[in-house]
Amino acid sequence: MYESYFGLNGSPFQLNPDPSFYFDSRGHSNALSYLKFGVHQGEGFIVVTGEIGAGKTTLVRTLLGELDSDEVVAGQVLNTQLESGELLQSILTAFGVAAQGGSKAQLLASLEAFLTDVAAQGRRALLIVDEAQNLGREAIEEIRMLSNFQLGNHALLQSFLVGQPELRKQLESPAMEQLRQRVIASCHLGPLSSDETQAYVEHRLRHVGWDGTRPAFGDGAFQAIHTWTGGIPRKINLLCNRLLLAAFLSEQTDLSAQMVEDT
């Protein structure tokens, strides 16, 4: 609604994750480096946690966009409100594999055959489980068992577990000792700093053609945005989207700290 008023060519603060808006904060840069390291290793588990709205999904999609499909076959599981048997079916679906039968043994056989074929092609299989904090202990153990699939000395499947902070707590339990021993890297996405919040807002605006003057941010406006959002990217998007709408409706182009407070 307000895009044309400010001379923008798109929506700068949409809530849906979009890797084209990826912002390379210190935390996100470190996390992306961990993910790339993990892909290079080709085995074990990488764990990425972060608060709701911290940018985990955008981070994963950014990684997927950089992978060479000739080298890595990636499958992503998004719905994790599943039991272990349902999880196996979801993993097969994520890789585009039609299961031969519905029993657990048949599902495992279908997955192993697929992974072996991928390895025979000289490629590697990568499983990304988003919202992994929703998985029960049995489902997490199921994923750990899948890491036992091997061809010679090479693991057939590598897994990334991405989730909210509760996932880290789950993995710290004594029952998760075997999985923890296979985690080769782990990182946590924290909130953006005040300076990063300003850079994040400006980055998203520039991505859709902002010239730096319309809208203009007054003294204290960025600090107020950071204070009210805690530096969480999704909250920043939500507040800034409403802020620009309020400015448009009141026919203003200067965004003051007071306007942020009122919004």
Short mmCIF file of C-alpha atoms in Angstrom, two decimals, residues 36-217:
data_model
loop_
_atom_site.label_atom_id
_atom_site.label_comp_id
_atom_site.label_asym_id
_atom_site.label_seq_id
_atom_site.Cartn_x
_atom_site.Cartn_y
_atom_site.Cartn_z
CA LYS A 36 28.89 -24.33 5.07
CA PHE A 37 31.51 -26.06 7.20
CA GLY A 38 29.02 -28.79 7.93
CA VAL A 39 28.19 -29.30 4.27
CA HIS A 40 31.92 -29.52 3.52
CA GLN A 41 32.39 -32.18 6.21
CA GLY A 42 29.61 -34.28 4.74
CA GLU A 43 28.77 -36.13 7.94
CA GLY A 44 27.40 -35.76 11.45
CA PHE A 45 24.99 -33.16 12.75
CA ILE A 46 24.93 -29.38 12.71
CA VAL A 47 22.63 -27.71 15.25
CA VAL A 48 21.35 -24.16 14.76
CA THR A 49 19.07 -22.61 17.36
CA GLY A 50 17.53 -19.18 17.77
CA GLU A 51 14.53 -17.34 19.14
CA ILE A 52 11.26 -17.19 17.20
CA GLY A 53 11.75 -14.76 14.33
CA ALA A 54 15.56 -14.69 14.61
CA GLY A 55 16.00 -15.57 10.92
CA LYS A 56 16.73 -19.31 11.05
CA THR A 57 14.54 -20.18 8.05
CA THR A 58 15.99 -17.36 5.95
CA LEU A 59 19.46 -18.60 6.89
CA VAL A 60 18.66 -22.15 5.78
CA ARG A 61 17.13 -20.96 2.51
CA THR A 62 20.19 -18.83 1.86
CA LEU A 63 22.37 -21.91 2.27
CA LEU A 64 20.15 -24.01 0.02
CA GLY A 65 20.36 -21.35 -2.67
CA GLU A 66 24.16 -21.60 -2.64
CA LEU A 67 24.40 -25.39 -2.86
CA ASP A 68 25.45 -27.05 -6.10
CA SER A 69 22.78 -29.63 -6.96
CA ASP A 70 25.42 -31.62 -8.82
CA GLU A 71 27.19 -32.18 -5.51
CA VAL A 72 24.50 -32.08 -2.82
CA VAL A 73 20.96 -33.44 -2.77
CA ALA A 74 19.03 -31.57 -0.08
CA GLY A 75 15.71 -32.46 1.52
CA GLN A 76 13.93 -30.23 4.01
CA VAL A 77 11.35 -31.36 6.57
CA LEU A 78 9.17 -28.44 7.70
CA ASN A 79 6.34 -30.18 9.58
CA THR A 80 7.82 -31.74 12.72
CA GLN A 81 4.65 -32.50 14.71
CA LEU A 82 5.28 -36.13 13.87
CA GLU A 83 5.92 -39.53 15.37
CA SER A 84 9.01 -41.48 14.32
CA GLY A 85 7.17 -43.53 11.66
CA GLU A 86 5.59 -40.42 10.18
CA LEU A 87 8.99 -38.73 10.26
CA LEU A 88 10.50 -41.40 8.02
CA GLN A 89 7.71 -40.88 5.49
CA SER A 90 8.25 -37.11 5.63
CA ILE A 91 11.99 -37.55 5.01
CA LEU A 92 11.30 -39.70 1.96
CA THR A 93 8.82 -37.13 0.69
CA ALA A 94 11.36 -34.34 1.24
CA PHE A 95 13.81 -36.18 -1.02
CA GLY A 96 11.09 -36.98 -3.55
CA VAL A 97 11.27 -40.74 -2.96
CA ALA A 98 8.27 -43.02 -3.40
CA ALA A 99 8.31 -45.59 -0.59
CA GLN A 100 7.90 -49.26 -1.48
CA GLY A 101 5.36 -50.22 1.17
CA GLY A 102 4.31 -48.56 4.40
CA SER A 103 6.03 -50.55 7.15
CA LYS A 104 8.97 -49.04 9.00
CA ALA A 105 11.31 -51.66 7.55
CA GLN A 106 10.13 -50.85 4.02
CA LEU A 107 10.49 -47.11 4.59
CA LEU A 108 14.04 -47.59 5.86
CA ALA A 109 14.89 -49.82 2.91
CA SER A 110 13.56 -47.25 0.45
CA LEU A 111 15.56 -44.47 2.10
CA GLU A 112 18.77 -46.50 2.23
CA ALA A 113 18.40 -47.45 -1.44
CA PHE A 114 17.94 -43.78 -2.36
CA LEU A 115 20.94 -42.65 -0.30
CA THR A 116 23.13 -45.38 -1.76
CA ASP A 117 22.14 -44.31 -5.28
CA VAL A 118 22.97 -40.68 -4.46
CA ALA A 119 26.41 -41.72 -3.19
CA ALA A 120 26.98 -43.85 -6.29
CA GLN A 121 26.43 -40.69 -8.36
CA GLY A 122 29.22 -38.97 -6.46
CA ARG A 123 26.80 -36.70 -4.61
CA ARG A 124 25.93 -36.27 -0.93
CA ALA A 125 22.55 -36.22 0.79
CA LEU A 126 21.71 -33.45 3.23
CA LEU A 127 18.63 -33.53 5.47
CA ILE A 128 17.45 -30.26 7.01
CA VAL A 129 14.90 -30.52 9.81
CA ASP A 130 13.29 -27.17 10.59
CA GLU A 131 11.43 -26.51 13.87
CA ALA A 132 13.27 -29.53 15.26
CA GLN A 133 12.31 -28.60 18.84
CA ASN A 134 8.90 -30.15 18.12
CA LEU A 135 10.38 -33.59 17.60
CA GLY A 136 9.93 -36.11 20.39
CA ARG A 137 12.83 -38.09 21.80
CA GLU A 138 11.97 -41.13 19.68
CA ALA A 139 11.90 -39.06 16.49
CA ILE A 140 15.28 -37.48 17.27
CA GLU A 141 16.68 -40.93 17.97
CA GLU A 142 15.29 -42.06 14.60
CA ILE A 143 17.27 -39.32 12.86
CA ARG A 144 20.39 -40.32 14.77
CA MET A 145 19.99 -43.91 13.64
CA LEU A 146 19.80 -42.76 10.03
CA SER A 147 23.32 -41.38 10.39
CA ASN A 148 24.48 -45.02 10.66
CA PHE A 149 23.81 -45.56 6.96
CA GLN A 150 27.21 -45.90 5.30
CA LEU A 151 28.79 -46.89 2.01
CA GLY A 152 32.26 -48.10 2.82
CA ASN A 153 33.71 -45.51 5.17
CA HIS A 154 31.45 -42.70 3.99
CA ALA A 155 28.26 -41.60 5.72
CA LEU A 156 25.27 -41.58 3.40
CA LEU A 157 23.31 -38.88 5.19
CA GLN A 158 24.16 -35.66 6.98
CA SER A 159 21.56 -33.79 9.05
CA PHE A 160 21.01 -30.21 10.14
CA LEU A 161 18.72 -29.66 13.12
CA VAL A 162 17.27 -26.16 13.18
CA GLY A 163 15.01 -25.00 15.99
CA GLN A 164 14.13 -22.80 18.91
CA PRO A 165 16.17 -22.74 22.16
CA GLU A 166 14.16 -25.66 23.55
CA LEU A 167 15.99 -27.88 21.04
CA ARG A 168 19.30 -27.17 22.75
CA LYS A 169 17.78 -28.13 26.09
CA GLN A 170 16.50 -31.39 24.60
CA LEU A 171 19.93 -32.27 23.26
CA GLU A 172 21.53 -31.62 26.64
CA SER A 173 19.58 -34.44 28.29
CA PRO A 174 21.52 -37.62 29.22
CA ALA A 175 19.42 -39.64 26.75
CA MET A 176 20.86 -37.59 23.86
CA GLU A 177 24.51 -38.44 24.59
CA GLN A 178 24.98 -40.55 21.46
CA LEU A 179 23.61 -37.80 19.23
CA ARG A 180 25.69 -35.10 20.94
CA GLN A 181 28.83 -37.08 20.14
CA ARG A 182 27.96 -36.74 16.45
CA VAL A 183 27.35 -32.99 16.51
CA ILE A 184 30.28 -31.43 14.66
CA ALA A 185 29.17 -27.81 15.09
CA SER A 186 26.50 -25.90 16.99
CA CYS A 187 25.55 -22.24 17.08
CA HIS A 188 22.80 -19.97 18.40
CA LEU A 189 21.27 -16.99 16.60
CA GLY A 190 20.88 -14.13 19.06
CA PRO A 191 19.18 -10.77 18.53
CA LEU A 192 20.67 -7.95 16.47
CA SER A 193 22.54 -5.18 18.26
CA SER A 194 21.31 -1.59 18.07
CA ASP A 195 23.75 -0.78 15.26
CA GLU A 196 22.85 -3.97 13.43
CA THR A 197 19.15 -3.14 13.75
CA GLN A 198 19.71 0.13 11.91
CA ALA A 199 21.84 -1.59 9.27
CA TYR A 200 19.17 -4.30 8.90
CA VAL A 201 16.36 -1.79 8.33
CA GLU A 202 18.44 0.19 5.83
CA HIS A 203 19.52 -3.01 4.06
CA ARG A 204 15.93 -4.13 3.49
CA LEU A 205 14.87 -0.70 2.29
CA ARG A 206 17.78 -0.44 -0.15
CA HIS A 207 16.89 -3.86 -1.51
CA VAL A 208 13.63 -2.38 -2.82
CA GLY A 209 15.06 0.87 -4.16
CA TRP A 210 15.23 3.21 -1.14
CA ASP A 211 17.25 6.35 -1.93
CA GLY A 212 18.08 7.10 1.71
CA THR A 213 15.82 10.11 1.99
CA ARG A 214 12.22 8.96 1.59
CA PRO A 215 11.42 7.87 4.22
CA ALA A 216 13.95 9.65 6.43
CA PHE A 217 14.67 8.46 9.96
#
